[in-house]
Amino acid sequence: QKEVEQNSGPLSVPEGAIASLNCTYSDRVSQSFFWYRQYSGKSPELIMSIYSNGDKEDGRFTAQLNKASQYVSLLIRDSQPSDSATYLCAVKYIASKLTFGTGTRLQVTL
Amino acid sequence: EAGVAQSPRYKIIEKRQSVAFWCNPISGHATLYWYQQILGQGPKLLIQFQNNGVVDDSQLPKDRFSAERLKGVDSTLKIQPAKLEDSAVYLCASSLEGTQSNQPQHFGDGTRLSIL
C-alpha cells in the first residue's frame, strides 16, 4: 500500500525562524508532490508543487525533493503567526490517485 | 476565477437518515474529486470523475454512498443511511486533467457533517 508519512507535531517555531516540515513516501514510482496548507476549519489550500529532484522556491517557501531517499520537505523562512496551520504533504503516484499524509501542525510563537 | 463551490457548509442529521452534498467545480476543470476528511487525518479519496465518467471509486462504501456527475459539470454525493462514523468533512476538488497528469487539485470549502 502506498503511504505518505508525516510527523503530526505540533512543530513549534518562534516568529522569524525557519520552519522545516518533512514528508516521506513509500513508493519510488511517484510522479508529483504537493504541499497544502489547511487552517483549522478550512479546506486545504495549495501552496507548492514540485516534480523533479532539487529545490523549488516561491517567496518564503522552498520545497525540496529527493526521490532517491523518498522524501520531500517544505521550508518556511521568516515564519509568521499567520503560518500557523496544518501542512499536508500529498504524493501523486503514476496512474493513481493523490495520497495525503496526516499533516503536520505548525505553531509559530510570538 | 471562481473557485470550487460546495453546499451546504454544515449539516447535522441523525444516524440512519440520508444526506446529499453538492459541488460545482472550477469552470473548465474536467476532473472532479470527492474526499472524506476525518478529524486529525488527511483527506481520503472517495470517488474521482473524469467528465461524467467514474475513474476511481475503489474507496467509496457503495452500500451507503453514491455519487453522480450526470452532465460532466456539477456533482452530488449522497449518503443513505448515515452511520456515526460518517461524521467528517466532505471536500470536493477539481483539476484540469486527470489520472495521467500532474495538474494540482483545488478544493472547495467543504461540508462539515455531524451524525447524532
mmCIF file with all atom_site columns, C-alpha atoms in Angstrom:
data_model
loop_
_atom_site.group_PDB
_atom_site.id
_atom_site.type_symbol
_atom_site.label_atom_id
_atom_site.label_alt_id
_atom_site.label_comp_id
_atom_site.label_asym_id
_atom_site.label_entity_id
_atom_site.label_seq_id
_atom_site.pdbx_PDB_ins_code
_atom_site.Cartn_x
_atom_site.Cartn_y
_atom_site.Cartn_z
_atom_site.occupancy
_atom_site.B_iso_or_equiv
_atom_site.pdbx_formal_charge
_atom_site.auth_seq_id
_atom_site.auth_comp_id
_atom_site.auth_asym_id
_atom_site.auth_atom_id
_atom_site.pdbx_PDB_model_num
ATOM 1   C CA . GLN A 1 1   ? 0.000   0.000  0.000   1.00 0.00 ? 1   GLN A CA 1
ATOM 2   C CA . LYS A 1 2   ? 1.379   3.354  -0.981  1.00 0.00 ? 2   LYS A CA 1
ATOM 3   C CA . GLU A 1 3   ? 1.769   5.603  2.041   1.00 0.00 ? 3   GLU A CA 1
ATOM 4   C CA . VAL A 1 4   ? 2.734   9.139  2.843   1.00 0.00 ? 4   VAL A CA 1
ATOM 5   C CA . GLU A 1 5   ? 4.066   9.776  6.321   1.00 0.00 ? 5   GLU A CA 1
ATOM 6   C CA . GLN A 1 6   ? 4.384   12.995 8.268   1.00 0.00 ? 6   GLN A CA 1
ATOM 7   C CA . ASN A 1 7   ? 5.108   13.805 11.886  1.00 0.00 ? 7   ASN A CA 1
ATOM 8   C CA . SER A 1 8   ? 1.832   15.068 13.328  1.00 0.00 ? 8   SER A CA 1
ATOM 9   C CA . GLY A 1 9   ? 3.560   17.644 15.538  1.00 0.00 ? 9   GLY A CA 1
ATOM 10  C CA . PRO A 1 10  ? 2.916   20.167 16.775  1.00 0.00 ? 10  PRO A CA 1
ATOM 11  C CA . LEU A 1 11  ? 6.078   21.748 15.461  1.00 0.00 ? 11  LEU A CA 1
ATOM 12  C CA . SER A 1 12  ? 6.673   24.944 17.383  1.00 0.00 ? 12  SER A CA 1
ATOM 13  C CA . VAL A 1 13  ? 8.981   27.647 15.988  1.00 0.00 ? 13  VAL A CA 1
ATOM 14  C CA . PRO A 1 14  ? 9.491   31.264 17.078  1.00 0.00 ? 14  PRO A CA 1
ATOM 15  C CA . GLU A 1 15  ? 8.441   34.091 14.816  1.00 0.00 ? 15  GLU A CA 1
ATOM 16  C CA . GLY A 1 16  ? 11.118  34.870 12.243  1.00 0.00 ? 16  GLY A CA 1
ATOM 17  C CA . ALA A 1 17  ? 12.699  31.410 12.383  1.00 0.00 ? 17  ALA A CA 1
ATOM 18  C CA . ILE A 1 18  ? 12.796  28.764 9.649   1.00 0.00 ? 18  ILE A CA 1
ATOM 19  C CA . ALA A 1 19  ? 10.178  26.036 9.898   1.00 0.00 ? 19  ALA A CA 1
ATOM 20  C CA . SER A 1 20  ? 11.157  22.694 8.363   1.00 0.00 ? 20  SER A CA 1
ATOM 21  C CA . LEU A 1 21  ? 8.404   20.214 7.547   1.00 0.00 ? 21  LEU A CA 1
ATOM 22  C CA . ASN A 1 22  ? 9.236   16.722 6.336   1.00 0.00 ? 22  ASN A CA 1
ATOM 23  C CA . CYS A 1 23  ? 7.394   14.001 4.481   1.00 0.00 ? 23  CYS A CA 1
ATOM 24  C CA . THR A 1 24  ? 8.411   10.505 3.409   1.00 0.00 ? 24  THR A CA 1
ATOM 25  C CA . TYR A 1 25  ? 6.664   8.272  0.933   1.00 0.00 ? 25  TYR A CA 1
ATOM 26  C CA . SER A 1 26  ? 6.749   4.596  0.308   1.00 0.00 ? 26  SER A CA 1
ATOM 27  C CA . ASP A 1 27  ? 6.911   4.077  -3.429  1.00 0.00 ? 27  ASP A CA 1
ATOM 28  C CA . ARG A 1 28  ? 9.589   5.068  -5.897  1.00 0.00 ? 28  ARG A CA 1
ATOM 29  C CA . VAL A 1 29  ? 7.080   5.178  -8.754  1.00 0.00 ? 29  VAL A CA 1
ATOM 30  C CA . SER A 1 30  ? 5.848   8.603  -7.817  1.00 0.00 ? 30  SER A CA 1
ATOM 31  C CA . GLN A 1 31  ? 5.050   11.390 -10.179 1.00 0.00 ? 31  GLN A CA 1
ATOM 32  C CA . SER A 1 32  ? 4.445   14.681 -8.449  1.00 0.00 ? 32  SER A CA 1
ATOM 33  C CA . PHE A 1 33  ? 4.402   16.166 -4.990  1.00 0.00 ? 33  PHE A CA 1
ATOM 34  C CA . PHE A 1 34  ? 2.304   18.852 -3.389  1.00 0.00 ? 34  PHE A CA 1
ATOM 35  C CA . TRP A 1 35  ? 2.181   20.806 -0.162  1.00 0.00 ? 35  TRP A CA 1
ATOM 36  C CA . TYR A 1 36  ? -1.190  22.048 1.047   1.00 0.00 ? 36  TYR A CA 1
ATOM 37  C CA . ARG A 1 37  ? -1.851  24.375 3.967   1.00 0.00 ? 37  ARG A CA 1
ATOM 38  C CA . GLN A 1 38  ? -5.008  23.853 5.980   1.00 0.00 ? 38  GLN A CA 1
ATOM 39  C CA . TYR A 1 39  ? -6.184  26.304 8.594   1.00 0.00 ? 39  TYR A CA 1
ATOM 40  C CA . SER A 1 40  ? -8.428  24.942 11.313  1.00 0.00 ? 40  SER A CA 1
ATOM 41  C CA . GLY A 1 41  ? -11.947 24.511 9.971   1.00 0.00 ? 41  GLY A CA 1
ATOM 42  C CA . LYS A 1 42  ? -10.914 25.416 6.440   1.00 0.00 ? 42  LYS A CA 1
ATOM 43  C CA . SER A 1 43  ? -10.199 23.441 3.279   1.00 0.00 ? 43  SER A CA 1
ATOM 44  C CA . PRO A 1 44  ? -6.693  22.582 2.014   1.00 0.00 ? 44  PRO A CA 1
ATOM 45  C CA . GLU A 1 45  ? -5.010  25.326 0.014   1.00 0.00 ? 45  GLU A CA 1
ATOM 46  C CA . LEU A 1 46  ? -2.240  24.502 -2.463  1.00 0.00 ? 46  LEU A CA 1
ATOM 47  C CA . ILE A 1 47  ? 0.990   26.333 -1.667  1.00 0.00 ? 47  ILE A CA 1
ATOM 48  C CA . MET A 1 48  ? 3.707   24.415 -3.535  1.00 0.00 ? 48  MET A CA 1
ATOM 49  C CA . SER A 1 49  ? 4.143   21.723 -6.140  1.00 0.00 ? 49  SER A CA 1
ATOM 50  C CA . ILE A 1 50  ? 7.383   20.016 -7.144  1.00 0.00 ? 50  ILE A CA 1
ATOM 51  C CA . TYR A 1 51  ? 8.026   17.438 -9.829  1.00 0.00 ? 51  TYR A CA 1
ATOM 52  C CA . SER A 1 52  ? 11.806  16.927 -10.097 1.00 0.00 ? 52  SER A CA 1
ATOM 53  C CA . ASN A 1 53  ? 14.699  16.468 -7.718  1.00 0.00 ? 53  ASN A CA 1
ATOM 54  C CA . GLY A 1 54  ? 16.136  19.566 -6.113  1.00 0.00 ? 54  GLY A CA 1
ATOM 55  C CA . ASP A 1 55  ? 14.774  22.773 -4.670  1.00 0.00 ? 55  ASP A CA 1
ATOM 56  C CA . LYS A 1 56  ? 11.913  24.971 -5.783  1.00 0.00 ? 56  LYS A CA 1
ATOM 57  C CA . GLU A 1 57  ? 11.457  28.386 -4.231  1.00 0.00 ? 57  GLU A CA 1
ATOM 58  C CA . ASP A 1 58  ? 8.345   30.558 -4.119  1.00 0.00 ? 58  ASP A CA 1
ATOM 59  C CA . GLY A 1 59  ? 8.575   33.595 -1.871  1.00 0.00 ? 59  GLY A CA 1
ATOM 60  C CA . ARG A 1 60  ? 9.211   32.436 1.702   1.00 0.00 ? 60  ARG A CA 1
ATOM 61  C CA . PHE A 1 61  ? 8.527   28.813 0.778   1.00 0.00 ? 61  PHE A CA 1
ATOM 62  C CA . THR A 1 62  ? 11.043  26.273 -0.537  1.00 0.00 ? 62  THR A CA 1
ATOM 63  C CA . ALA A 1 63  ? 10.121  22.726 -1.462  1.00 0.00 ? 63  ALA A CA 1
ATOM 64  C CA . GLN A 1 64  ? 12.883  20.126 -1.601  1.00 0.00 ? 64  GLN A CA 1
ATOM 65  C CA . LEU A 1 65  ? 12.576  16.766 -3.302  1.00 0.00 ? 65  LEU A CA 1
ATOM 66  C CA . ASN A 1 66  ? 14.927  13.791 -3.054  1.00 0.00 ? 66  ASN A CA 1
ATOM 67  C CA . LYS A 1 67  ? 13.488  10.843 -4.957  1.00 0.00 ? 67  LYS A CA 1
ATOM 68  C CA . ALA A 1 68  ? 16.392  8.523  -4.139  1.00 0.00 ? 68  ALA A CA 1
ATOM 69  C CA . SER A 1 69  ? 15.720  8.946  -0.425  1.00 0.00 ? 69  SER A CA 1
ATOM 70  C CA . GLN A 1 70  ? 11.952  9.210  -0.940  1.00 0.00 ? 70  GLN A CA 1
ATOM 71  C CA . TYR A 1 71  ? 11.401  12.387 0.960   1.00 0.00 ? 71  TYR A CA 1
ATOM 72  C CA . VAL A 1 72  ? 10.031  15.806 0.279   1.00 0.00 ? 72  VAL A CA 1
ATOM 73  C CA . SER A 1 73  ? 10.294  18.772 2.595   1.00 0.00 ? 73  SER A CA 1
ATOM 74  C CA . LEU A 1 74  ? 8.917   22.271 2.932   1.00 0.00 ? 74  LEU A CA 1
ATOM 75  C CA . LEU A 1 75  ? 10.911  25.129 4.404   1.00 0.00 ? 75  LEU A CA 1
ATOM 76  C CA . ILE A 1 76  ? 9.184   28.299 5.529   1.00 0.00 ? 76  ILE A CA 1
ATOM 77  C CA . ARG A 1 77  ? 11.566  31.200 6.047   1.00 0.00 ? 77  ARG A CA 1
ATOM 78  C CA . ASP A 1 78  ? 10.804  34.143 8.345   1.00 0.00 ? 78  ASP A CA 1
ATOM 79  C CA . SER A 1 79  ? 7.878   32.261 9.889   1.00 0.00 ? 79  SER A CA 1
ATOM 80  C CA . GLN A 1 80  ? 4.867   34.390 10.802  1.00 0.00 ? 80  GLN A CA 1
ATOM 81  C CA . PRO A 1 81  ? 1.996   33.692 13.223  1.00 0.00 ? 81  PRO A CA 1
ATOM 82  C CA . SER A 1 82  ? -0.261  33.542 10.148  1.00 0.00 ? 82  SER A CA 1
ATOM 83  C CA . ASP A 1 83  ? 1.708   30.481 9.017   1.00 0.00 ? 83  ASP A CA 1
ATOM 84  C CA . SER A 1 84  ? 0.283   28.528 11.955  1.00 0.00 ? 84  SER A CA 1
ATOM 85  C CA . ALA A 1 85  ? -1.730  25.772 10.321  1.00 0.00 ? 85  ALA A CA 1
ATOM 86  C CA . THR A 1 86  ? -1.610  22.099 9.395   1.00 0.00 ? 86  THR A CA 1
ATOM 87  C CA . TYR A 1 87  ? 0.595   21.325 6.400   1.00 0.00 ? 87  TYR A CA 1
ATOM 88  C CA . LEU A 1 88  ? -0.441  18.362 4.293   1.00 0.00 ? 88  LEU A CA 1
ATOM 89  C CA . CYS A 1 89  ? 2.001   16.531 2.054   1.00 0.00 ? 89  CYS A CA 1
ATOM 90  C CA . ALA A 1 90  ? 0.432   14.838 -0.960  1.00 0.00 ? 90  ALA A CA 1
ATOM 91  C CA . VAL A 1 91  ? 2.034   12.445 -3.434  1.00 0.00 ? 91  VAL A CA 1
ATOM 92  C CA . LYS A 1 92  ? 0.666   11.604 -6.851  1.00 0.00 ? 92  LYS A CA 1
ATOM 93  C CA . TYR A 1 93  ? 1.646   8.136  -7.961  1.00 0.00 ? 93  TYR A CA 1
ATOM 94  C CA . ILE A 1 94  ? 1.718   7.300  -11.657 1.00 0.00 ? 94  ILE A CA 1
ATOM 95  C CA . ALA A 1 95  ? -1.741  6.329  -12.932 1.00 0.00 ? 95  ALA A CA 1
ATOM 96  C CA . SER A 1 96  ? -3.107  6.559  -9.434  1.00 0.00 ? 96  SER A CA 1
ATOM 97  C CA . LYS A 1 97  ? -4.781  8.890  -7.053  1.00 0.00 ? 97  LYS A CA 1
ATOM 98  C CA . LEU A 1 98  ? -3.333  11.661 -4.916  1.00 0.00 ? 98  LEU A CA 1
ATOM 99  C CA . THR A 1 99  ? -2.413  10.284 -1.497  1.00 0.00 ? 99  THR A CA 1
ATOM 100 C CA . PHE A 1 100 ? -2.269  12.605 1.502   1.00 0.00 ? 100 PHE A CA 1
ATOM 101 C CA . GLY A 1 101 ? -0.314  12.361 4.703   1.00 0.00 ? 101 GLY A CA 1
ATOM 102 C CA . THR A 1 102 ? -1.999  13.075 8.017   1.00 0.00 ? 102 THR A CA 1
ATOM 103 C CA . GLY A 1 103 ? -0.431  16.525 8.175   1.00 0.00 ? 103 GLY A CA 1
ATOM 104 C CA . THR A 1 104 ? 1.984   18.355 10.478  1.00 0.00 ? 104 THR A CA 1
ATOM 105 C CA . ARG A 1 105 ? 0.600   21.052 12.754  1.00 0.00 ? 105 ARG A CA 1
ATOM 106 C CA . LEU A 1 106 ? 2.838   24.118 12.804  1.00 0.00 ? 106 LEU A CA 1
ATOM 107 C CA . GLN A 1 107 ? 2.686   26.679 15.595  1.00 0.00 ? 107 GLN A CA 1
ATOM 108 C CA . VAL A 1 108 ? 4.575   29.954 15.168  1.00 0.00 ? 108 VAL A CA 1
ATOM 109 C CA . THR A 1 109 ? 5.028   31.607 18.525  1.00 0.00 ? 109 THR A CA 1
ATOM 110 C CA . LEU A 1 110 ? 5.494   35.302 19.235  1.00 0.00 ? 110 LEU A CA 1
ATOM 111 C CA . GLU B 2 1   ? -11.606 32.843 -11.428 1.00 0.00 ? 1   GLU B CA 1
ATOM 112 C CA . ALA B 2 2   ? -14.351 31.427 -9.225  1.00 0.00 ? 2   ALA B CA 1
ATOM 113 C CA . GLY B 2 3   ? -13.270 28.542 -7.008  1.00 0.00 ? 3   GLY B CA 1
ATOM 114 C CA . VAL B 2 4   ? -14.891 25.206 -6.275  1.00 0.00 ? 4   VAL B CA 1
ATOM 115 C CA . ALA B 2 5   ? -18.359 25.773 -4.831  1.00 0.00 ? 5   ALA B CA 1
ATOM 116 C CA . GLN B 2 6   ? -19.902 23.429 -2.299  1.00 0.00 ? 6   GLN B CA 1
ATOM 117 C CA . SER B 2 7   ? -23.132 23.362 -0.338  1.00 0.00 ? 7   SER B CA 1
ATOM 118 C CA . PRO B 2 8   ? -24.267 23.118 2.334   1.00 0.00 ? 8   PRO B CA 1
ATOM 119 C CA . ARG B 2 9   ? -21.399 24.231 4.604   1.00 0.00 ? 9   ARG B CA 1
ATOM 120 C CA . TYR B 2 10  ? -22.767 22.375 7.605   1.00 0.00 ? 10  TYR B CA 1
ATOM 121 C CA . LYS B 2 11  ? -25.214 19.537 8.083   1.00 0.00 ? 11  LYS B CA 1
ATOM 122 C CA . ILE B 2 12  ? -26.433 17.774 11.187  1.00 0.00 ? 12  ILE B CA 1
ATOM 123 C CA . ILE B 2 13  ? -28.522 14.638 10.860  1.00 0.00 ? 13  ILE B CA 1
ATOM 124 C CA . GLU B 2 14  ? -29.405 11.595 12.903  1.00 0.00 ? 14  GLU B CA 1
ATOM 125 C CA . LYS B 2 15  ? -27.976 8.181  12.118  1.00 0.00 ? 15  LYS B CA 1
ATOM 126 C CA . ARG B 2 16  ? -29.887 6.220  9.503   1.00 0.00 ? 16  ARG B CA 1
ATOM 127 C CA . GLN B 2 17  ? -31.062 9.431  7.823   1.00 0.00 ? 17  GLN B CA 1
ATOM 128 C CA . SER B 2 18  ? -29.935 10.422 4.339   1.00 0.00 ? 18  SER B CA 1
ATOM 129 C CA . VAL B 2 19  ? -27.962 13.471 3.233   1.00 0.00 ? 19  VAL B CA 1
ATOM 130 C CA . ALA B 2 20  ? -26.738 14.949 -0.046  1.00 0.00 ? 20  ALA B CA 1
ATOM 131 C CA . PHE B 2 21  ? -23.917 17.315 -0.873  1.00 0.00 ? 21  PHE B CA 1
ATOM 132 C CA . TRP B 2 22  ? -23.455 19.413 -3.983  1.00 0.00 ? 22  TRP B CA 1
ATOM 133 C CA . CYS B 2 23  ? -20.309 20.565 -5.764  1.00 0.00 ? 23  CYS B CA 1
ATOM 134 C CA . ASN B 2 24  ? -19.646 22.829 -8.731  1.00 0.00 ? 24  ASN B CA 1
ATOM 135 C CA . PRO B 2 25  ? -16.019 22.660 -9.921  1.00 0.00 ? 25  PRO B CA 1
ATOM 136 C CA . ILE B 2 26  ? -13.873 25.410 -11.362 1.00 0.00 ? 26  ILE B CA 1
ATOM 137 C CA . SER B 2 27  ? -15.016 26.215 -14.890 1.00 0.00 ? 27  SER B CA 1
ATOM 138 C CA . GLY B 2 28  ? -13.212 24.091 -17.455 1.00 0.00 ? 28  GLY B CA 1
ATOM 139 C CA . HIS B 2 29  ? -11.965 21.507 -14.983 1.00 0.00 ? 29  HIS B CA 1
ATOM 140 C CA . ALA B 2 30  ? -12.663 18.066 -16.406 1.00 0.00 ? 30  ALA B CA 1
ATOM 141 C CA . THR B 2 31  ? -11.804 16.119 -13.277 1.00 0.00 ? 31  THR B CA 1
ATOM 142 C CA . LEU B 2 32  ? -13.803 16.226 -10.070 1.00 0.00 ? 32  LEU B CA 1
ATOM 143 C CA . TYR B 2 33  ? -12.985 14.522 -6.784  1.00 0.00 ? 33  TYR B CA 1
ATOM 144 C CA . TRP B 2 34  ? -14.886 13.844 -3.580  1.00 0.00 ? 34  TRP B CA 1
ATOM 145 C CA . TYR B 2 35  ? -12.813 13.372 -0.421  1.00 0.00 ? 35  TYR B CA 1
ATOM 146 C CA . GLN B 2 36  ? -13.681 12.468 3.143   1.00 0.00 ? 36  GLN B CA 1
ATOM 147 C CA . GLN B 2 37  ? -11.562 14.082 5.859   1.00 0.00 ? 37  GLN B CA 1
ATOM 148 C CA . ILE B 2 38  ? -11.956 12.758 9.367   1.00 0.00 ? 38  ILE B CA 1
ATOM 149 C CA . LEU B 2 39  ? -10.666 14.992 12.173  1.00 0.00 ? 39  LEU B CA 1
ATOM 150 C CA . GLY B 2 40  ? -6.889  14.668 12.543  1.00 0.00 ? 40  GLY B CA 1
ATOM 151 C CA . GLN B 2 41  ? -6.409  12.829 9.245   1.00 0.00 ? 41  GLN B CA 1
ATOM 152 C CA . GLY B 2 42  ? -5.578  13.762 5.696   1.00 0.00 ? 42  GLY B CA 1
ATOM 153 C CA . PRO B 2 43  ? -8.264  13.743 3.009   1.00 0.00 ? 43  PRO B CA 1
ATOM 154 C CA . LYS B 2 44  ? -9.179  10.307 1.680   1.00 0.00 ? 44  LYS B CA 1
ATOM 155 C CA . LEU B 2 45  ? -10.412 9.982  -1.899  1.00 0.00 ? 45  LEU B CA 1
ATOM 156 C CA . LEU B 2 46  ? -13.934 8.590  -2.203  1.00 0.00 ? 46  LEU B CA 1
ATOM 157 C CA . ILE B 2 47  ? -14.537 8.973  -5.926  1.00 0.00 ? 47  ILE B CA 1
ATOM 158 C CA . GLN B 2 48  ? -12.970 10.599 -8.976  1.00 0.00 ? 48  GLN B CA 1
ATOM 159 C CA . PHE B 2 49  ? -14.836 11.642 -12.113 1.00 0.00 ? 49  PHE B CA 1
ATOM 160 C CA . GLN B 2 50  ? -13.320 12.445 -15.486 1.00 0.00 ? 50  GLN B CA 1
ATOM 161 C CA . ASN B 2 51  ? -16.049 14.457 -17.221 1.00 0.00 ? 51  ASN B CA 1
ATOM 162 C CA . ASN B 2 52  ? -19.144 12.354 -16.441 1.00 0.00 ? 52  ASN B CA 1
ATOM 163 C CA . GLY B 2 53  ? -17.354 9.003  -16.123 1.00 0.00 ? 53  GLY B CA 1
ATOM 164 C CA . VAL B 2 54  ? -16.071 7.373  -12.931 1.00 0.00 ? 54  VAL B CA 1
ATOM 165 C CA . VAL B 2 55  ? -12.283 6.896  -12.886 1.00 0.00 ? 55  VAL B CA 1
ATOM 166 C CA . ASP B 2 56  ? -11.790 5.595  -9.361  1.00 0.00 ? 56  ASP B CA 1
ATOM 167 C CA . ASP B 2 57  ? -14.381 4.673  -6.747  1.00 0.00 ? 57  ASP B CA 1
ATOM 168 C CA . SER B 2 58  ? -12.380 1.949  -5.039  1.00 0.00 ? 58  SER B CA 1
ATOM 169 C CA . GLN B 2 59  ? -12.692 3.556  -1.591  1.00 0.00 ? 59  GLN B CA 1
ATOM 170 C CA . LEU B 2 60  ? -16.354 4.538  -1.849  1.00 0.00 ? 60  LEU B CA 1
ATOM 171 C CA . PRO B 2 61  ? -18.571 2.495  0.545   1.00 0.00 ? 61  PRO B CA 1
ATOM 172 C CA . LYS B 2 62  ? -21.030 1.628  -2.162  1.00 0.00 ? 62  LYS B CA 1
ATOM 173 C CA . ASP B 2 63  ? -23.581 0.090  0.172   1.00 0.00 ? 63  ASP B CA 1
ATOM 174 C CA . ARG B 2 64  ? -24.374 3.553  1.507   1.00 0.00 ? 64  ARG B CA 1
ATOM 175 C CA . PHE B 2 65  ? -22.571 6.166  -0.588  1.00 0.00 ? 65  PHE B CA 1
ATOM 176 C CA . SER B 2 66  ? -23.401 7.176  -4.144  1.00 0.00 ? 66  SER B CA 1
ATOM 177 C CA . ALA B 2 67  ? -22.240 9.977  -6.400  1.00 0.00 ? 67  ALA B CA 1
ATOM 178 C CA . GLU B 2 68  ? -23.090 11.261 -9.828  1.00 0.00 ? 68  GLU B CA 1
ATOM 179 C CA . ARG B 2 69  ? -21.905 13.850 -12.320 1.00 0.00 ? 69  ARG B CA 1
ATOM 180 C CA . LEU B 2 70  ? -24.523 13.499 -14.987 1.00 0.00 ? 70  LEU B CA 1
ATOM 181 C CA . LYS B 2 71  ? -23.620 16.382 -17.303 1.00 0.00 ? 71  LYS B CA 1
ATOM 182 C CA . GLY B 2 72  ? -19.915 16.407 -16.584 1.00 0.00 ? 72  GLY B CA 1
ATOM 183 C CA . VAL B 2 73  ? -20.044 19.632 -14.604 1.00 0.00 ? 73  VAL B CA 1
ATOM 184 C CA . ASP B 2 74  ? -21.551 19.697 -11.114 1.00 0.00 ? 74  ASP B CA 1
ATOM 185 C CA . SER B 2 75  ? -21.809 16.661 -8.897  1.00 0.00 ? 75  SER B CA 1
ATOM 186 C CA . THR B 2 76  ? -23.759 15.311 -5.934  1.00 0.00 ? 76  THR B CA 1
ATOM 187 C CA . LEU B 2 77  ? -22.628 12.908 -3.232  1.00 0.00 ? 77  LEU B CA 1
ATOM 188 C CA . LYS B 2 78  ? -25.263 11.071 -1.205  1.00 0.00 ? 78  LYS B CA 1
ATOM 189 C CA . ILE B 2 79  ? -25.139 9.021  1.959   1.00 0.00 ? 79  ILE B CA 1
ATOM 190 C CA . GLN B 2 80  ? -28.053 6.739  2.764   1.00 0.00 ? 80  GLN B CA 1
ATOM 191 C CA . PRO B 2 81  ? -28.318 5.611  5.513   1.00 0.00 ? 81  PRO B CA 1
ATOM 192 C CA . ALA B 2 82  ? -25.770 7.578  7.511   1.00 0.00 ? 82  ALA B CA 1
ATOM 193 C CA . LYS B 2 83  ? -23.713 5.998  10.264  1.00 0.00 ? 83  LYS B CA 1
ATOM 194 C CA . LEU B 2 84  ? -21.961 7.652  13.202  1.00 0.00 ? 84  LEU B CA 1
ATOM 195 C CA . GLU B 2 85  ? -18.555 7.030  11.585  1.00 0.00 ? 85  GLU B CA 1
ATOM 196 C CA . ASP B 2 86  ? -19.564 9.163  8.592   1.00 0.00 ? 86  ASP B CA 1
ATOM 197 C CA . SER B 2 87  ? -19.077 12.294 10.687  1.00 0.00 ? 87  SER B CA 1
ATOM 198 C CA . ALA B 2 88  ? -16.387 14.139 8.747   1.00 0.00 ? 88  ALA B CA 1
ATOM 199 C CA . VAL B 2 89  ? -15.746 16.997 6.372   1.00 0.00 ? 89  VAL B CA 1
ATOM 200 C CA . TYR B 2 90  ? -16.621 16.164 2.773   1.00 0.00 ? 90  TYR B CA 1
ATOM 201 C CA . LEU B 2 91  ? -14.379 18.001 0.373   1.00 0.00 ? 91  LEU B CA 1
ATOM 202 C CA . CYS B 2 92  ? -14.842 18.466 -3.327  1.00 0.00 ? 92  CYS B CA 1
ATOM 203 C CA . ALA B 2 93  ? -11.845 19.247 -5.519  1.00 0.00 ? 93  ALA B CA 1
ATOM 204 C CA . SER B 2 94  ? -11.272 19.744 -9.224  1.00 0.00 ? 94  SER B CA 1
ATOM 205 C CA . SER B 2 95  ? -8.369  19.794 -11.628 1.00 0.00 ? 95  SER B CA 1
ATOM 206 C CA . LEU B 2 96  ? -7.822  20.458 -15.306 1.00 0.00 ? 96  LEU B CA 1
ATOM 207 C CA . GLU B 2 97  ? -6.967  16.876 -16.181 1.00 0.00 ? 97  GLU B CA 1
ATOM 208 C CA . GLY B 2 98  ? -6.986  13.506 -14.505 1.00 0.00 ? 98  GLY B CA 1
ATOM 209 C CA . THR B 2 99  ? -5.004  10.441 -13.630 1.00 0.00 ? 99  THR B CA 1
ATOM 210 C CA . GLN B 2 100 ? -2.094  10.817 -16.024 1.00 0.00 ? 100 GLN B CA 1
ATOM 211 C CA . SER B 2 101 ? -1.443  14.455 -15.388 1.00 0.00 ? 101 SER B CA 1
ATOM 212 C CA . ASN B 2 102 ? 0.419   16.487 -12.793 1.00 0.00 ? 102 ASN B CA 1
ATOM 213 C CA . GLN B 2 103 ? -2.277  19.113 -12.531 1.00 0.00 ? 103 GLN B CA 1
ATOM 214 C CA . PRO B 2 104 ? -2.851  20.230 -8.934  1.00 0.00 ? 104 PRO B CA 1
ATOM 215 C CA . GLN B 2 105 ? -6.234  19.852 -7.304  1.00 0.00 ? 105 GLN B CA 1
ATOM 216 C CA . HIS B 2 106 ? -8.127  22.824 -5.945  1.00 0.00 ? 106 HIS B CA 1
ATOM 217 C CA . PHE B 2 107 ? -10.503 22.330 -3.034  1.00 0.00 ? 107 PHE B CA 1
ATOM 218 C CA . GLY B 2 108 ? -13.842 23.780 -2.113  1.00 0.00 ? 108 GLY B CA 1
ATOM 219 C CA . ASP B 2 109 ? -14.692 24.895 1.429   1.00 0.00 ? 109 ASP B CA 1
ATOM 220 C CA . GLY B 2 110 ? -16.182 21.508 2.283   1.00 0.00 ? 110 GLY B CA 1
ATOM 221 C CA . THR B 2 111 ? -19.319 20.331 4.064   1.00 0.00 ? 111 THR B CA 1
ATOM 222 C CA . ARG B 2 112 ? -18.980 19.527 7.746   1.00 0.00 ? 112 ARG B CA 1
ATOM 223 C CA . LEU B 2 113 ? -21.301 16.596 8.520   1.00 0.00 ? 113 LEU B CA 1
ATOM 224 C CA . SER B 2 114 ? -22.246 15.666 12.057  1.00 0.00 ? 114 SER B CA 1
ATOM 225 C CA . ILE B 2 115 ? -24.178 12.472 12.757  1.00 0.00 ? 115 ILE B CA 1
ATOM 226 C CA . LEU B 2 116 ? -26.100 12.337 16.021  1.00 0.00 ? 116 LEU B CA 1
#
